[in-house]
Amino acid sequence: MIITLKYYIYAVIVLAIDQATKWVVVKNLVLGEARPVIGEFFQITSHRNKGAAFGILQNQRWFFIVVTIAVVAGIIWYLRKMLQEGKRLLPFALSLVLGGAVGNFVDRALFGEVVDFLQFTFDLSWFGNPEYIFPIFNVADSAIVVGVGLIFLDAFLSWREEAKQGVNRGAESGDVQP
């Protein structure tokens, strides 16, 4: 029970950090205002997104609300299943995705848009382009990306372990080819 609860606590921590940082941005910056943190490279920029990643599917609020409810239900179901199987990395990854999904859900449900504020600008002059401004994002987006990366890592590690066990089983039965 306590082990299961800690993964939901991770999700709540992500949600709390996400909502707190968004609140600070909304209260202290005018929409469109940018404040440098590390020169032009990293800035806090007050931005709103009525779509998904990279601004796609603008003004589809109800679509995102319905999809997020389904995704959150699926994550909770799968998280419980993985905990029953004794997994550790995958439940942590799912808790990050869960916290991030709920963080952006809260924004969409209450305000019809997501508060984004983390902006990175890359100097690409050596490629012939003056700069590349990565799409502005938030803490929830970051948690989702890290969580998905950990899901891929868990899948890779599981695949590698299964492959190793397959070779060991083959060696025991004499089926391994030189």
CSV table of C-alpha atoms in Angstrom, one decimal:
chain,number,residue,atom,x,y,z
A,1,MET,CA,0.0,0.0,0.0
A,2,ILE,CA,2.7,2.5,1.0
A,3,ILE,CA,4.8,1.5,-2.1
A,4,THR,CA,1.8,2.2,-4.3
A,5,LEU,CA,1.0,5.5,-2.6
A,6,LYS,CA,4.5,6.9,-3.2
A,7,TYR,CA,4.1,6.8,-7.0
A,8,TYR,CA,0.9,8.9,-6.6
A,9,ILE,CA,2.8,11.2,-4.3
A,10,TYR,CA,5.4,11.7,-7.1
A,11,ALA,CA,2.6,12.6,-9.5
A,12,VAL,CA,1.2,15.1,-7.0
A,13,ILE,CA,4.7,16.7,-6.5
A,14,VAL,CA,5.0,17.2,-10.3
A,15,LEU,CA,1.5,18.7,-10.3
A,16,ALA,CA,2.2,21.0,-7.4
A,17,ILE,CA,5.5,22.2,-8.9
A,18,ASP,CA,3.9,22.7,-12.3
A,19,GLN,CA,0.9,24.7,-10.9
A,20,ALA,CA,3.1,26.8,-8.6
A,21,THR,CA,5.5,27.8,-11.4
A,22,LYS,CA,2.6,28.6,-13.7
A,23,TRP,CA,1.0,30.7,-11.0
A,24,VAL,CA,4.3,32.7,-10.4
A,25,VAL,CA,4.5,33.4,-14.2
A,26,VAL,CA,0.9,34.5,-14.5
A,27,LYS,CA,1.1,36.8,-11.4
A,28,ASN,CA,4.5,38.3,-12.2
A,29,LEU,CA,4.8,38.6,-16.0
A,30,VAL,CA,2.6,40.2,-18.6
A,31,LEU,CA,1.6,37.9,-21.5
A,32,GLY,CA,4.5,37.9,-24.0
A,33,GLU,CA,7.0,39.3,-21.5
A,34,ALA,CA,10.4,37.6,-21.4
A,35,ARG,CA,13.0,37.7,-18.6
A,36,PRO,CA,16.5,36.4,-19.3
A,37,VAL,CA,17.8,33.7,-17.0
A,38,ILE,CA,20.9,32.7,-19.0
A,39,GLY,CA,21.3,35.5,-21.5
A,40,GLU,CA,19.4,34.9,-24.7
A,41,PHE,CA,19.8,31.1,-24.4
A,42,PHE,CA,17.3,30.6,-21.5
A,43,GLN,CA,14.4,32.9,-20.8
A,44,ILE,CA,11.2,32.8,-18.8
A,45,THR,CA,8.6,34.0,-21.3
A,46,SER,CA,4.9,34.3,-20.5
A,47,HIS,CA,3.0,32.4,-23.2
A,48,ARG,CA,-0.3,30.7,-23.6
A,49,ASN,CA,-1.1,27.6,-25.7
A,50,LYS,CA,-4.6,26.6,-26.7
A,51,GLY,CA,-3.3,23.6,-28.5
A,52,ALA,CA,-0.9,20.7,-28.0
A,53,ALA,CA,2.8,20.3,-28.3
A,54,PHE,CA,4.4,22.8,-30.8
A,55,GLY,CA,1.1,24.6,-31.0
A,56,ILE,CA,-0.8,21.9,-33.0
A,57,LEU,CA,-4.5,21.4,-32.8
A,58,GLN,CA,-5.3,25.0,-31.6
A,59,ASN,CA,-8.6,25.6,-29.9
A,60,GLN,CA,-9.5,21.9,-29.4
A,61,ARG,CA,-10.1,22.3,-25.7
A,62,TRP,CA,-12.8,19.6,-25.3
A,63,PHE,CA,-10.9,17.2,-27.4
A,64,PHE,CA,-7.9,17.5,-25.1
A,65,ILE,CA,-10.0,17.3,-21.9
A,66,VAL,CA,-11.6,14.0,-23.1
A,67,VAL,CA,-8.3,12.5,-24.3
A,68,THR,CA,-6.6,13.5,-21.1
A,69,ILE,CA,-9.3,11.9,-19.0
A,70,ALA,CA,-8.9,8.7,-21.0
A,71,VAL,CA,-5.1,8.8,-20.8
A,72,VAL,CA,-5.1,9.5,-17.1
A,73,ALA,CA,-7.4,6.5,-16.5
A,74,GLY,CA,-5.1,4.3,-18.6
A,75,ILE,CA,-2.0,5.5,-16.8
A,76,ILE,CA,-3.6,4.7,-13.4
A,77,TRP,CA,-4.7,1.3,-14.5
A,78,TYR,CA,-1.3,0.5,-16.0
A,79,LEU,CA,0.6,1.9,-13.0
A,80,ARG,CA,-1.3,-0.4,-10.7
A,81,LYS,CA,-0.6,-3.4,-13.0
A,82,MET,CA,3.1,-2.6,-13.1
A,83,LEU,CA,3.3,-2.3,-9.3
A,84,GLN,CA,1.7,-5.7,-9.0
A,85,GLU,CA,4.4,-7.1,-11.2
A,86,GLY,CA,7.1,-5.5,-8.9
A,87,LYS,CA,8.4,-3.0,-11.4
A,88,ARG,CA,10.1,0.1,-10.2
A,89,LEU,CA,11.4,2.3,-13.1
A,90,LEU,CA,8.2,2.0,-15.1
A,91,PRO,CA,5.9,3.1,-12.3
A,92,PHE,CA,8.1,6.1,-11.6
A,93,ALA,CA,8.0,7.0,-15.3
A,94,LEU,CA,4.2,6.7,-15.3
A,95,SER,CA,3.9,8.9,-12.3
A,96,LEU,CA,5.9,11.6,-14.0
A,97,VAL,CA,3.6,11.4,-17.1
A,98,LEU,CA,0.5,11.3,-14.8
A,99,GLY,CA,1.6,14.4,-12.9
A,100,GLY,CA,2.4,16.3,-16.1
A,101,ALA,CA,-0.9,15.2,-17.8
A,102,VAL,CA,-2.9,16.4,-14.9
A,103,GLY,CA,-1.0,19.6,-14.7
A,104,ASN,CA,-1.9,20.6,-18.2
A,105,PHE,CA,-5.4,19.2,-17.8
A,106,VAL,CA,-6.0,21.6,-14.9
A,107,ASP,CA,-5.0,24.6,-17.1
A,108,ARG,CA,-7.2,23.5,-20.0
A,109,ALA,CA,-10.2,22.7,-17.8
A,110,LEU,CA,-10.1,25.9,-15.8
A,111,PHE,CA,-8.7,28.4,-18.3
A,112,GLY,CA,-9.0,26.9,-21.8
A,113,GLU,CA,-5.3,27.3,-22.4
A,114,VAL,CA,-2.0,26.0,-21.0
A,115,VAL,CA,0.6,28.4,-19.4
A,116,ASP,CA,4.0,27.9,-21.0
A,117,PHE,CA,7.1,29.8,-19.9
A,118,LEU,CA,10.4,27.9,-20.5
A,119,GLN,CA,12.1,29.2,-23.6
A,120,PHE,CA,15.4,28.2,-25.1
A,121,THR,CA,17.1,29.9,-28.0
A,122,PHE,CA,19.9,28.1,-29.8
A,123,ASP,CA,22.6,29.9,-31.8
A,124,LEU,CA,22.8,28.1,-35.2
A,125,SER,CA,24.9,30.6,-37.0
A,126,TRP,CA,27.5,27.9,-37.8
A,127,PHE,CA,24.6,26.1,-39.7
A,128,GLY,CA,23.8,29.2,-41.7
A,129,ASN,CA,20.7,30.0,-39.6
A,130,PRO,CA,20.9,32.9,-37.1
A,131,GLU,CA,19.0,31.1,-34.3
A,132,TYR,CA,16.4,28.5,-33.4
A,133,ILE,CA,13.8,29.2,-30.7
A,134,PHE,CA,12.5,25.9,-29.3
A,135,PRO,CA,8.8,25.9,-28.7
A,136,ILE,CA,8.0,27.3,-25.2
A,137,PHE,CA,7.0,24.7,-22.7
A,138,ASN,CA,6.4,24.2,-19.0
A,139,VAL,CA,7.1,21.9,-16.0
A,140,ALA,CA,4.3,19.5,-16.9
A,141,ASP,CA,5.6,19.1,-20.4
A,142,SER,CA,9.1,18.4,-19.0
A,143,ALA,CA,7.8,15.7,-16.7
A,144,ILE,CA,5.9,14.1,-19.6
A,145,VAL,CA,9.0,14.1,-21.8
A,146,VAL,CA,11.3,12.7,-19.0
A,147,GLY,CA,8.6,10.1,-18.1
A,148,VAL,CA,8.3,8.9,-21.7
A,149,GLY,CA,12.1,8.8,-22.0
A,150,LEU,CA,12.1,6.5,-18.9
A,151,ILE,CA,9.4,4.4,-20.4
A,152,PHE,CA,11.6,3.8,-23.4
A,153,LEU,CA,14.6,3.1,-21.1
A,154,ASP,CA,12.6,0.6,-19.2
A,155,ALA,CA,11.5,-1.1,-22.4
A,156,PHE,CA,15.1,-1.3,-23.6
A,157,LEU,CA,16.3,-2.7,-20.3
A,158,SER,CA,13.5,-5.3,-20.3
A,159,TRP,CA,14.2,-6.2,-23.9
A,160,ARG,CA,17.9,-6.6,-23.1
A,161,GLU,CA,17.2,-8.8,-20.0
A,162,GLU,CA,14.8,-11.0,-22.0
A,163,ALA,CA,17.4,-11.4,-24.7
A,164,LYS,CA,20.0,-12.3,-22.2
A,165,GLN,CA,17.7,-14.9,-20.6
A,166,GLY,CA,16.9,-16.3,-24.0
A,167,VAL,CA,20.6,-16.8,-24.8
A,168,ASN,CA,21.1,-18.4,-21.3
A,169,ARG,CA,18.1,-20.7,-21.9
A,170,GLY,CA,19.4,-21.7,-25.3
A,171,ALA,CA,22.9,-22.4,-23.9
A,172,GLU,CA,21.4,-24.6,-21.2
A,173,SER,CA,19.4,-26.7,-23.7
A,174,GLY,CA,22.3,-26.8,-26.2
A,175,ASP,CA,20.4,-24.8,-28.9
A,176,VAL,CA,22.9,-22.0,-29.1
A,177,GLN,CA,24.7,-21.9,-32.5
A,178,PRO,CA,28.3,-20.9,-32.6
